[in-house]
mmCIF file of C-alpha atoms in Angstrom:
data_model
loop_
_atom_site.group_PDB
_atom_site.id
_atom_site.type_symbol
_atom_site.label_atom_id
_atom_site.label_comp_id
_atom_site.label_asym_id
_atom_site.label_seq_id
_atom_site.Cartn_x
_atom_site.Cartn_y
_atom_site.Cartn_z
ATOM 1 C CA UNK A 268 0.000 0.000 0.000
ATOM 2 C CA UNK A 269 1.181 3.509 -0.768
ATOM 3 C CA UNK A 270 -0.799 5.813 1.522
ATOM 4 C CA UNK A 271 -2.537 5.990 4.890
ATOM 5 C CA UNK A 272 -6.195 5.000 4.747
ATOM 6 C CA UNK A 273 -9.010 4.204 7.139
ATOM 7 C CA UNK A 274 -12.708 3.695 7.726
ATOM 8 C CA UNK A 275 -15.410 4.256 10.331
ATOM 9 C CA UNK A 276 -18.730 2.464 10.528
ATOM 10 C CA UNK A 277 -21.866 2.354 12.652
ATOM 11 C CA UNK A 278 -24.189 -0.645 12.895
ATOM 12 C CA UNK A 279 -27.511 -1.718 14.372
ATOM 13 C CA UNK A 280 -29.130 -5.139 14.456
ATOM 14 C CA UNK A 281 -29.997 -8.200 16.502
ATOM 15 C CA UNK A 282 -28.216 -11.376 17.596
ATOM 16 C CA UNK A 283 -30.404 -14.173 18.957
ATOM 17 C CA UNK A 284 -33.329 -11.729 19.221
ATOM 18 C CA UNK A 285 -31.336 -9.308 21.372
ATOM 19 C CA UNK A 286 -30.728 -5.862 19.850
ATOM 20 C CA UNK A 287 -27.180 -4.609 19.475
ATOM 21 C CA UNK A 288 -25.549 -1.451 18.132
ATOM 22 C CA UNK A 289 -22.016 -0.184 17.857
ATOM 23 C CA UNK A 290 -19.221 1.604 16.048
ATOM 24 C CA UNK A 291 -15.906 0.399 14.636
ATOM 25 C CA UNK A 292 -12.897 1.875 12.928
ATOM 26 C CA UNK A 293 -9.625 0.925 11.247
ATOM 27 C CA UNK A 294 -6.429 2.779 10.350
ATOM 28 C CA UNK A 295 -3.963 1.334 7.824
ATOM 29 C CA UNK A 296 -0.407 2.582 7.332
ATOM 30 C CA UNK A 297 2.204 1.582 4.710
ATOM 31 C CA UNK A 298 5.437 -0.101 5.815
ATOM 32 C CA UNK A 299 7.268 0.100 2.522
ATOM 33 C CA UNK A 300 5.807 -0.638 -0.921
ATOM 34 C CA UNK A 301 4.549 -4.208 -0.302
ATOM 35 C CA UNK A 302 3.974 -4.209 3.450
ATOM 36 C CA UNK A 303 1.464 -2.596 5.751
ATOM 37 C CA UNK A 304 -0.080 -2.537 9.203
ATOM 38 C CA UNK A 305 -3.641 -1.976 10.317
ATOM 39 C CA UNK A 306 -5.065 -1.143 13.738
ATOM 40 C CA UNK A 307 -8.720 -1.790 14.585
ATOM 41 C CA UNK A 308 -11.037 -0.521 17.289
ATOM 42 C CA UNK A 309 -14.545 -1.571 18.271
ATOM 43 C CA UNK A 310 -17.328 -0.613 20.660
ATOM 44 C CA UNK A 311 -20.556 -2.609 20.742
ATOM 45 C CA UNK A 312 -23.518 -2.495 23.117
ATOM 46 C CA UNK A 313 -25.888 -5.423 23.458
ATOM 47 C CA UNK A 314 -27.074 -8.158 25.795
ATOM 48 C CA UNK A 315 -27.054 -5.611 28.652
ATOM 49 C CA UNK A 316 -23.304 -5.167 28.423
ATOM 50 C CA UNK A 317 -20.658 -3.016 26.727
ATOM 51 C CA UNK A 318 -18.046 -4.667 24.523
ATOM 52 C CA UNK A 319 -14.666 -3.144 23.650
ATOM 53 C CA UNK A 320 -12.228 -4.518 21.104
ATOM 54 C CA UNK A 321 -8.815 -3.945 19.559
ATOM 55 C CA UNK A 322 -7.213 -5.612 16.560
ATOM 56 C CA UNK A 323 -3.937 -5.630 14.614
ATOM 57 C CA UNK A 324 -2.805 -6.781 11.169
ATOM 58 C CA UNK A 325 0.707 -6.989 9.705
ATOM 59 C CA UNK A 326 0.716 -8.040 6.070
ATOM 60 C CA UNK A 327 2.374 -8.225 2.666
ATOM 61 C CA UNK A 328 0.177 -7.512 -0.361
ATOM 62 C CA UNK A 329 0.270 -7.475 -4.146
ATOM 63 C CA UNK A 330 -3.001 -5.767 -5.231
ATOM 64 C CA UNK A 331 -3.011 -7.766 -8.461
ATOM 65 C CA UNK A 332 -2.629 -11.150 -6.739
ATOM 66 C CA UNK A 333 -3.375 -11.294 -3.023
ATOM 67 C CA UNK A 334 -2.286 -10.825 0.572
ATOM 68 C CA UNK A 335 -0.758 -12.815 3.428
ATOM 69 C CA UNK A 336 -0.310 -11.668 6.993
ATOM 70 C CA UNK A 337 -0.706 -12.019 10.748
ATOM 71 C CA UNK A 338 -3.824 -10.838 12.577
ATOM 72 C CA UNK A 339 -5.073 -10.625 16.153
ATOM 73 C CA UNK A 340 -8.103 -9.376 18.053
ATOM 74 C CA UNK A 341 -9.010 -8.815 21.684
ATOM 75 C CA UNK A 342 -12.613 -8.251 22.770
ATOM 76 C CA UNK A 343 -13.778 -7.883 26.342
ATOM 77 C CA UNK A 344 -17.028 -7.248 28.217
ATOM 78 C CA UNK A 345 -18.535 -7.945 31.615
ATOM 79 C CA UNK A 346 -19.600 -11.356 30.308
ATOM 80 C CA UNK A 347 -16.625 -12.684 28.341
ATOM 81 C CA UNK A 348 -13.089 -12.156 27.079
ATOM 82 C CA UNK A 349 -12.279 -13.271 23.535
ATOM 83 C CA UNK A 350 -8.723 -13.401 22.097
ATOM 84 C CA UNK A 351 -7.802 -14.578 18.587
ATOM 85 C CA UNK A 352 -4.272 -14.767 17.124
ATOM 86 C CA UNK A 353 -3.714 -16.204 13.675
ATOM 87 C CA UNK A 354 -2.964 -15.820 9.977
ATOM 88 C CA UNK A 355 -4.972 -14.377 7.115
ATOM 89 C CA UNK A 356 -4.702 -14.750 3.382
ATOM 90 C CA UNK A 357 -6.469 -13.298 0.336
ATOM 91 C CA UNK A 358 -6.370 -14.274 -3.327
ATOM 92 C CA UNK A 359 -7.740 -12.000 -6.066
ATOM 93 C CA UNK A 360 -9.428 -12.911 -9.324
ATOM 94 C CA UNK A 361 -10.983 -10.314 -11.641
ATOM 95 C CA UNK A 362 -14.421 -10.215 -9.985
ATOM 96 C CA UNK A 363 -13.866 -12.606 -7.072
ATOM 97 C CA UNK A 364 -11.858 -12.486 -3.839
ATOM 98 C CA UNK A 365 -11.182 -15.587 -1.718
ATOM 99 C CA UNK A 366 -10.231 -15.067 1.944
ATOM 100 C CA UNK A 367 -9.177 -17.348 4.798
ATOM 101 C CA UNK A 368 -8.516 -16.420 8.434
ATOM 102 C CA UNK A 369 -7.492 -19.124 10.909
ATOM 103 C CA UNK A 370 -6.007 -18.937 14.385
ATOM 104 C CA UNK A 371 -5.908 -19.852 18.037
ATOM 105 C CA UNK A 372 -8.910 -18.647 20.032
ATOM 106 C CA UNK A 373 -9.028 -18.247 23.805
ATOM 107 C CA UNK A 374 -12.557 -17.565 25.056
ATOM 108 C CA UNK A 375 -13.314 -17.039 28.742
ATOM 109 C CA UNK A 376 -17.033 -16.829 29.537
ATOM 110 C CA UNK A 377 -17.953 -15.144 32.825
ATOM 111 C CA UNK A 378 -21.571 -16.357 32.744
ATOM 112 C CA UNK A 379 -23.479 -19.566 32.022
ATOM 113 C CA UNK A 380 -23.147 -20.710 28.425
ATOM 114 C CA UNK A 381 -25.496 -22.324 25.924
ATOM 115 C CA UNK A 382 -22.808 -23.674 23.564
ATOM 116 C CA UNK A 383 -21.665 -27.242 24.338
ATOM 117 C CA UNK A 384 -17.987 -27.254 25.256
ATOM 118 C CA UNK A 385 -17.685 -23.652 26.435
ATOM 119 C CA UNK A 386 -18.195 -24.430 30.100
ATOM 120 C CA UNK A 387 -15.287 -26.896 30.152
ATOM 121 C CA UNK A 388 -12.941 -25.558 27.451
ATOM 122 C CA UNK A 389 -11.383 -22.185 26.734
ATOM 123 C CA UNK A 390 -9.067 -22.875 23.784
ATOM 124 C CA UNK A 391 -10.370 -23.428 20.263
ATOM 125 C CA UNK A 392 -9.482 -22.984 16.608
ATOM 126 C CA UNK A 393 -11.290 -20.012 15.062
ATOM 127 C CA UNK A 394 -11.675 -20.005 11.290
ATOM 128 C CA UNK A 395 -13.322 -17.765 8.729
ATOM 129 C CA UNK A 396 -13.544 -18.596 5.002
ATOM 130 C CA UNK A 397 -15.434 -16.578 2.419
ATOM 131 C CA UNK A 398 -15.826 -15.746 -1.221
ATOM 132 C CA UNK A 399 -16.672 -12.190 -2.271
ATOM 133 C CA UNK A 400 -18.113 -11.390 -5.698
ATOM 134 C CA UNK A 401 -18.113 -7.923 -7.285
ATOM 135 C CA UNK A 402 -20.955 -7.720 -9.854
ATOM 136 C CA UNK A 403 -19.949 -4.064 -10.122
ATOM 137 C CA UNK A 404 -16.819 -2.387 -8.805
ATOM 138 C CA UNK A 405 -18.894 -0.581 -6.142
ATOM 139 C CA UNK A 406 -20.958 -3.615 -5.072
ATOM 140 C CA UNK A 407 -19.776 -6.659 -3.116
ATOM 141 C CA UNK A 408 -21.761 -9.799 -2.253
ATOM 142 C CA UNK A 409 -20.077 -12.164 0.191
ATOM 143 C CA UNK A 410 -20.889 -15.694 1.394
ATOM 144 C CA UNK A 411 -19.035 -16.860 4.475
ATOM 145 C CA UNK A 412 -18.452 -19.899 6.670
ATOM 146 C CA UNK A 413 -17.206 -19.420 10.202
ATOM 147 C CA UNK A 414 -16.080 -21.984 12.800
ATOM 148 C CA UNK A 415 -16.065 -20.993 16.466
ATOM 149 C CA UNK A 416 -16.154 -23.054 19.661
ATOM 150 C CA UNK A 417 -16.333 -26.177 17.491
ATOM 151 C CA UNK A 418 -19.608 -24.897 16.023
ATOM 152 C CA UNK A 419 -20.613 -23.815 12.534
ATOM 153 C CA UNK A 420 -21.951 -20.449 11.354
ATOM 154 C CA UNK A 421 -23.072 -19.328 7.884
ATOM 155 C CA UNK A 422 -23.319 -15.661 6.914
ATOM 156 C CA UNK A 423 -24.120 -13.430 3.970
ATOM 157 C CA UNK A 424 -22.956 -9.838 3.536
ATOM 158 C CA UNK A 425 -23.729 -7.115 1.002
ATOM 159 C CA UNK A 426 -21.884 -3.795 0.735
ATOM 160 C CA UNK A 427 -22.574 -0.990 -1.741
ATOM 161 C CA UNK A 428 -20.562 2.189 -2.112
ATOM 162 C CA UNK A 429 -23.001 5.021 -2.828
ATOM 163 C CA UNK A 430 -22.438 7.884 -5.298
ATOM 164 C CA UNK A 431 -21.301 9.926 -2.283
ATOM 165 C CA UNK A 432 -17.547 9.410 -2.389
ATOM 166 C CA UNK A 433 -16.345 7.086 0.357
ATOM 167 C CA UNK A 434 -19.808 6.385 1.830
ATOM 168 C CA UNK A 435 -21.085 2.805 1.773
ATOM 169 C CA UNK A 436 -24.026 0.929 3.265
ATOM 170 C CA UNK A 437 -23.951 -2.728 4.296
ATOM 171 C CA UNK A 438 -26.147 -5.535 5.594
ATOM 172 C CA UNK A 439 -25.355 -8.884 7.226
ATOM 173 C CA UNK A 440 -27.442 -11.950 8.038
ATOM 174 C CA UNK A 441 -26.435 -15.297 9.471
ATOM 175 C CA UNK A 442 -27.513 -18.561 11.063
ATOM 176 C CA UNK A 443 -25.632 -21.252 12.947
ATOM 177 C CA UNK A 444 -25.594 -24.090 15.446
ATOM 178 C CA UNK A 445 -27.734 -23.901 18.591
ATOM 179 C CA UNK A 446 -30.299 -21.785 16.705
ATOM 180 C CA UNK A 447 -27.881 -18.882 16.350
ATOM 181 C CA UNK A 448 -29.330 -16.087 14.194
ATOM 182 C CA UNK A 449 -28.264 -12.532 13.469
ATOM 183 C CA UNK A 450 -29.142 -9.615 11.219
ATOM 184 C CA UNK A 451 -27.198 -6.351 11.030
ATOM 185 C CA UNK A 452 -27.030 -3.223 8.928
ATOM 186 C CA UNK A 453 -25.077 -0.008 8.903
ATOM 187 C CA UNK A 454 -23.162 2.795 7.235
ATOM 188 C CA UNK A 455 -19.418 2.873 6.536
ATOM 189 C CA UNK A 456 -17.267 5.893 5.645
ATOM 190 C CA UNK A 457 -13.901 5.331 3.948
ATOM 191 C CA UNK A 458 -10.925 7.695 4.022
ATOM 192 C CA UNK A 459 -8.037 7.588 1.575
ATOM 193 C CA UNK A 460 -9.071 9.138 -1.709
ATOM 194 C CA UNK A 461 -11.770 8.414 -4.257
ATOM 195 C CA UNK A 462 -11.754 4.879 -5.664
ATOM 196 C CA UNK A 463 -14.131 1.962 -6.369
ATOM 197 C CA UNK A 464 -15.149 -0.295 -3.487
ATOM 198 C CA UNK A 465 -13.217 -3.228 -4.949
ATOM 199 C CA UNK A 466 -10.003 -1.187 -4.959
ATOM 200 C CA UNK A 467 -10.607 -0.093 -1.360
ATOM 201 C CA UNK A 468 -10.839 -3.736 -0.338
ATOM 202 C CA UNK A 469 -7.749 -4.792 -2.299
ATOM 203 C CA UNK A 470 -5.479 -1.767 -1.920
ATOM 204 C CA UNK A 471 -6.459 -0.134 1.384
ATOM 205 C CA UNK A 472 -8.050 -1.536 4.543
ATOM 206 C CA UNK A 473 -8.629 -5.132 5.537
ATOM 207 C CA UNK A 474 -11.791 -6.219 7.346
ATOM 208 C CA UNK A 475 -11.897 -5.084 10.974
ATOM 209 C CA UNK A 476 -10.757 -8.145 12.934
ATOM 210 C CA UNK A 477 -13.071 -7.447 15.863
ATOM 211 C CA UNK A 478 -16.091 -6.870 13.635
ATOM 212 C CA UNK A 479 -15.330 -10.108 11.770
ATOM 213 C CA UNK A 480 -16.019 -12.219 14.848
ATOM 214 C CA UNK A 481 -18.448 -9.919 16.636
ATOM 215 C CA UNK A 482 -21.834 -11.566 17.169
ATOM 216 C CA UNK A 483 -20.630 -15.143 17.548
ATOM 217 C CA UNK A 484 -18.566 -14.163 20.609
ATOM 218 C CA UNK A 485 -21.598 -12.549 22.282
ATOM 219 C CA UNK A 486 -23.892 -15.461 21.502
ATOM 220 C CA UNK A 487 -21.910 -17.888 23.659
ATOM 221 C CA UNK A 488 -23.688 -16.755 26.845
ATOM 222 C CA UNK A 489 -27.023 -18.326 27.738
ATOM 223 C CA UNK A 490 -28.294 -15.130 29.349
ATOM 224 C CA UNK A 491 -27.839 -13.098 26.147
ATOM 225 C CA UNK A 492 -31.184 -14.348 24.881
ATOM 226 C CA UNK A 493 -34.306 -12.275 25.368
ATOM 227 C CA UNK A 494 -36.812 -13.729 27.878
ATOM 228 C CA UNK A 495 -38.971 -16.519 26.500
ATOM 229 C CA UNK A 496 -42.733 -16.763 27.100
ATOM 230 C CA UNK A 497 -43.675 -18.641 30.265
ATOM 231 C CA UNK A 498 -43.462 -22.384 29.812
ATOM 232 C CA UNK A 499 -41.520 -22.058 26.536
ATOM 233 C CA UNK A 500 -37.735 -21.983 27.060
ATOM 234 C CA UNK A 501 -35.606 -20.839 24.118
ATOM 235 C CA UNK A 502 -34.461 -23.649 21.863
ATOM 236 C CA UNK A 503 -30.828 -22.650 22.316
ATOM 237 C CA UNK A 504 -31.009 -23.071 26.116
ATOM 238 C CA UNK A 505 -32.605 -26.530 26.182
ATOM 239 C CA UNK A 506 -29.386 -28.450 25.525
ATOM 240 C CA UNK A 507 -27.151 -29.442 28.444
ATOM 241 C CA UNK A 508 -24.822 -26.596 29.379
ATOM 242 C CA UNK A 509 -21.325 -27.173 28.302
ATOM 243 C CA UNK A 510 -19.268 -22.580 25.116
ATOM 244 C CA UNK A 511 -17.749 -19.307 20.812
ATOM 245 C CA UNK A 512 -15.387 -12.725 12.937
#
């Protein structure tokens, strides 16, 4: 990368029927012609708690071919602490980008948990694999698989950069094991010159590491669900208690 760039976004949505809202930002700086670093920040409110996150990326990139690098994230709240350290890679075709993130995940839940395994284990492999398609240079459609806490999650994401330079809107939806469900939408503002959305993704900022895994980390706690009607416990709390881009 050749210049400093960044982005800020605001989101609102629901995870397991509980509303959530937050803001996130990233700042990327060049470290020579082929190398760069990115620093992420995150604040999210939901499930009656405040979540704060930080992330880092150190990478080498060829905008015509792909990227490889190291990434980490740290997210904390009154209910859990979530740490991920791993590697990320991207490969670019003309209209398609393939991305993989995989790493060690330490998750410490401070409350009862609905995900089998979380009550007795804290160390997992976190993985994120997706394909992004650009029907137009300012429109991205992404399908994603995510593995957390030995459970499976499936997500879809759409992002469109509007005619207002640097302003994009996005929407996310996902389902997963233990009746996990989420829907999210928001606005993102990019800094770093005027360019198509595809070029921003391939030449400027990477995905915010905390935002990548936000949602699945919160859903690990059994008390994050909204109250169920009397006599009808939530489906995701009926299994024996055992725990979570």
